[in-house]
């Protein structure tokens, strides 16, 4: 059985936002325009991030990697299952998932849209597996990509 793709070129974003709130608002609006999320998605995304931060320190995987964030909401606020990669042109501050009292500068976000209540952990694990599988050279190339189509193609091939 062919797996449904987790990446779509229409939902790969390059963001020049200056704050986490601005990022969430901009991306939520674009996802809403594509009818992938509900009206309450943005509000829930912000609340969830405040209560359960999603910044991930990538130094245990490789000290040279940029930190990532994996923001997401509850299933009732999304209408599909996919990962929305967002290259951050300006690193944004996220609280650390493991140690919420600390913050991280994040260079890339992987927003999870997941309508399957059982699937959240699986998608998180797959994102981490992806980074563990890449060579340092591949990962550094990925983080340096500036073009949404190039990011999509890389993920389509390697994820």
Tab-separated table of C-alpha atoms in Angstrom:
chain	number	residue	atom	x	y	z
A	1	UNK	CA	0.000	0.000	0.000
A	2	UNK	CA	1.392	3.385	-1.053
A	3	UNK	CA	1.741	5.789	1.857
A	4	UNK	CA	0.073	9.151	1.572
A	5	UNK	CA	2.775	11.785	1.093
A	6	UNK	CA	3.585	13.952	4.098
A	7	UNK	CA	4.965	16.821	2.000
A	8	UNK	CA	3.285	18.913	-0.657
A	9	UNK	CA	4.983	21.657	-2.640
A	10	UNK	CA	2.021	23.978	-1.940
A	11	UNK	CA	2.771	23.847	1.791
A	12	UNK	CA	6.521	24.409	1.873
A	13	UNK	CA	7.195	27.941	3.071
A	14	UNK	CA	10.097	30.349	3.333
A	15	UNK	CA	9.367	32.809	6.139
A	16	UNK	CA	10.942	36.178	6.841
A	17	UNK	CA	8.796	36.773	9.934
A	18	UNK	CA	10.475	38.315	12.963
A	19	UNK	CA	8.502	36.642	15.778
A	20	UNK	CA	6.990	33.277	16.543
A	21	UNK	CA	3.511	34.870	16.742
A	22	UNK	CA	3.925	36.453	13.312
A	23	UNK	CA	5.130	33.112	11.898
A	24	UNK	CA	2.138	31.231	13.333
A	25	UNK	CA	-0.297	33.865	12.090
A	26	UNK	CA	1.139	33.985	8.560
A	27	UNK	CA	1.351	30.213	8.107
A	28	UNK	CA	-2.068	29.625	9.714
A	29	UNK	CA	-3.623	32.089	7.270
A	30	UNK	CA	-2.023	30.339	4.268
A	31	UNK	CA	-3.128	26.916	5.519
A	32	UNK	CA	-6.660	28.226	6.133
A	33	UNK	CA	-6.765	29.616	2.571
A	34	UNK	CA	-5.955	26.097	1.335
A	35	UNK	CA	-8.737	24.717	3.582
A	36	UNK	CA	-6.298	22.489	5.480
A	37	UNK	CA	-7.080	23.835	8.958
A	38	UNK	CA	-10.066	25.179	10.878
A	39	UNK	CA	-10.799	28.748	11.915
A	40	UNK	CA	-9.502	27.999	15.450
A	41	UNK	CA	-6.199	26.509	14.283
A	42	UNK	CA	-4.125	29.655	14.879
A	43	UNK	CA	-5.479	30.281	18.391
A	44	UNK	CA	-4.919	26.652	19.365
A	45	UNK	CA	-1.429	26.587	17.843
A	46	UNK	CA	-0.392	29.596	19.958
A	47	UNK	CA	-1.950	28.172	23.151
A	48	UNK	CA	-0.399	24.756	22.624
A	49	UNK	CA	3.045	26.253	22.007
A	50	UNK	CA	2.777	28.251	25.255
A	51	UNK	CA	1.852	25.145	27.261
A	52	UNK	CA	3.907	22.533	25.404
A	53	UNK	CA	6.910	24.175	23.700
A	54	UNK	CA	8.215	22.519	20.542
A	55	UNK	CA	11.766	23.839	20.130
A	56	UNK	CA	14.270	21.013	19.656
A	57	UNK	CA	17.949	21.348	20.457
A	58	UNK	CA	19.704	19.587	17.593
A	59	UNK	CA	23.177	19.582	19.178
A	60	UNK	CA	22.774	15.973	20.424
A	61	UNK	CA	22.230	14.912	16.783
A	62	UNK	CA	24.968	17.196	15.467
A	63	UNK	CA	26.379	20.394	17.031
A	64	UNK	CA	26.505	22.031	13.572
A	65	UNK	CA	22.795	21.635	12.829
A	66	UNK	CA	20.329	24.474	13.240
A	67	UNK	CA	17.719	23.946	15.921
A	68	UNK	CA	14.235	23.045	14.744
A	69	UNK	CA	10.717	23.452	16.078
A	70	UNK	CA	7.803	21.103	15.550
A	71	UNK	CA	4.664	23.129	16.293
A	72	UNK	CA	1.310	21.336	16.132
A	73	UNK	CA	-2.232	21.339	17.487
A	74	UNK	CA	-4.945	18.879	18.430
A	75	UNK	CA	-6.533	16.832	15.629
A	76	UNK	CA	-9.857	18.707	15.669
A	77	UNK	CA	-8.176	21.837	14.265
A	78	UNK	CA	-6.781	20.207	11.117
A	79	UNK	CA	-8.390	18.652	8.040
A	80	UNK	CA	-5.446	16.664	6.673
A	81	UNK	CA	-2.213	14.934	7.616
A	82	UNK	CA	1.024	16.438	6.384
A	83	UNK	CA	4.227	18.101	7.486
A	84	UNK	CA	4.599	21.781	6.640
A	85	UNK	CA	8.321	22.636	6.377
A	86	UNK	CA	9.129	26.287	7.038
A	87	UNK	CA	12.594	27.688	6.395
A	88	UNK	CA	13.109	30.632	8.758
A	89	UNK	CA	15.183	33.363	7.140
A	90	UNK	CA	15.513	34.975	10.581
A	91	UNK	CA	16.089	32.537	13.459
A	92	UNK	CA	13.147	32.695	15.876
A	93	UNK	CA	13.073	32.031	19.607
A	94	UNK	CA	11.187	28.937	20.769
A	95	UNK	CA	11.103	27.407	24.219
A	96	UNK	CA	12.881	24.062	24.486
A	97	UNK	CA	10.612	20.997	24.325
A	98	UNK	CA	12.760	19.101	26.865
A	99	UNK	CA	13.516	22.013	29.187
A	100	UNK	CA	10.728	24.603	28.738
A	101	UNK	CA	12.404	27.225	30.952
A	102	UNK	CA	15.164	27.593	28.337
A	103	UNK	CA	14.912	29.038	24.847
A	104	UNK	CA	16.514	28.123	21.547
A	105	UNK	CA	17.156	29.989	18.333
A	106	UNK	CA	15.314	27.962	15.694
A	107	UNK	CA	16.178	28.051	11.992
A	108	UNK	CA	13.628	25.613	10.610
A	109	UNK	CA	10.121	24.589	11.624
A	110	UNK	CA	8.256	21.432	10.722
A	111	UNK	CA	4.615	22.173	11.485
A	112	UNK	CA	2.631	18.983	11.867
A	113	UNK	CA	-0.927	18.832	10.600
A	114	UNK	CA	-2.372	15.575	11.769
A	115	UNK	CA	-5.982	14.467	11.664
A	116	UNK	CA	-5.133	11.007	13.066
A	117	UNK	CA	-5.070	10.994	16.895
A	118	UNK	CA	-2.735	7.986	16.876
A	119	UNK	CA	-0.266	9.424	14.386
A	120	UNK	CA	1.325	12.427	16.157
A	121	UNK	CA	4.141	10.535	17.873
A	122	UNK	CA	4.852	8.565	14.709
A	123	UNK	CA	5.322	11.769	12.680
A	124	UNK	CA	7.586	13.278	15.356
A	125	UNK	CA	9.684	10.112	15.359
A	126	UNK	CA	9.917	10.160	11.562
A	127	UNK	CA	11.226	13.736	11.602
A	128	UNK	CA	13.946	12.753	14.080
A	129	UNK	CA	14.767	9.594	12.095
A	130	UNK	CA	15.147	11.755	8.992
A	131	UNK	CA	17.797	13.931	10.670
A	132	UNK	CA	19.569	10.924	12.154
A	133	UNK	CA	19.749	9.267	8.697
A	134	UNK	CA	21.173	12.264	6.840
A	135	UNK	CA	24.891	12.698	6.535
A	136	UNK	CA	26.176	15.958	7.977
A	137	UNK	CA	26.800	17.168	4.430
A	138	UNK	CA	23.212	16.388	3.377
A	139	UNK	CA	21.752	18.071	6.452
A	140	UNK	CA	23.886	21.198	6.030
A	141	UNK	CA	22.831	21.337	2.374
A	142	UNK	CA	19.170	20.983	3.407
A	143	UNK	CA	19.417	23.762	6.011
A	144	UNK	CA	21.083	26.051	3.442
A	145	UNK	CA	18.320	25.692	0.822
A	146	UNK	CA	16.606	29.030	0.108
A	147	UNK	CA	13.932	27.891	-2.329
A	148	UNK	CA	10.618	26.209	-1.438
A	149	UNK	CA	10.744	23.931	-4.483
A	150	UNK	CA	14.292	22.784	-3.646
A	151	UNK	CA	13.249	22.092	-0.036
A	152	UNK	CA	10.255	20.102	-1.256
A	153	UNK	CA	12.381	18.076	-3.697
A	154	UNK	CA	14.979	17.295	-1.029
A	155	UNK	CA	12.299	16.091	1.395
A	156	UNK	CA	10.481	14.171	-1.328
A	157	UNK	CA	13.692	12.268	-2.118
A	158	UNK	CA	15.201	11.831	1.345
A	159	UNK	CA	12.426	11.735	3.931
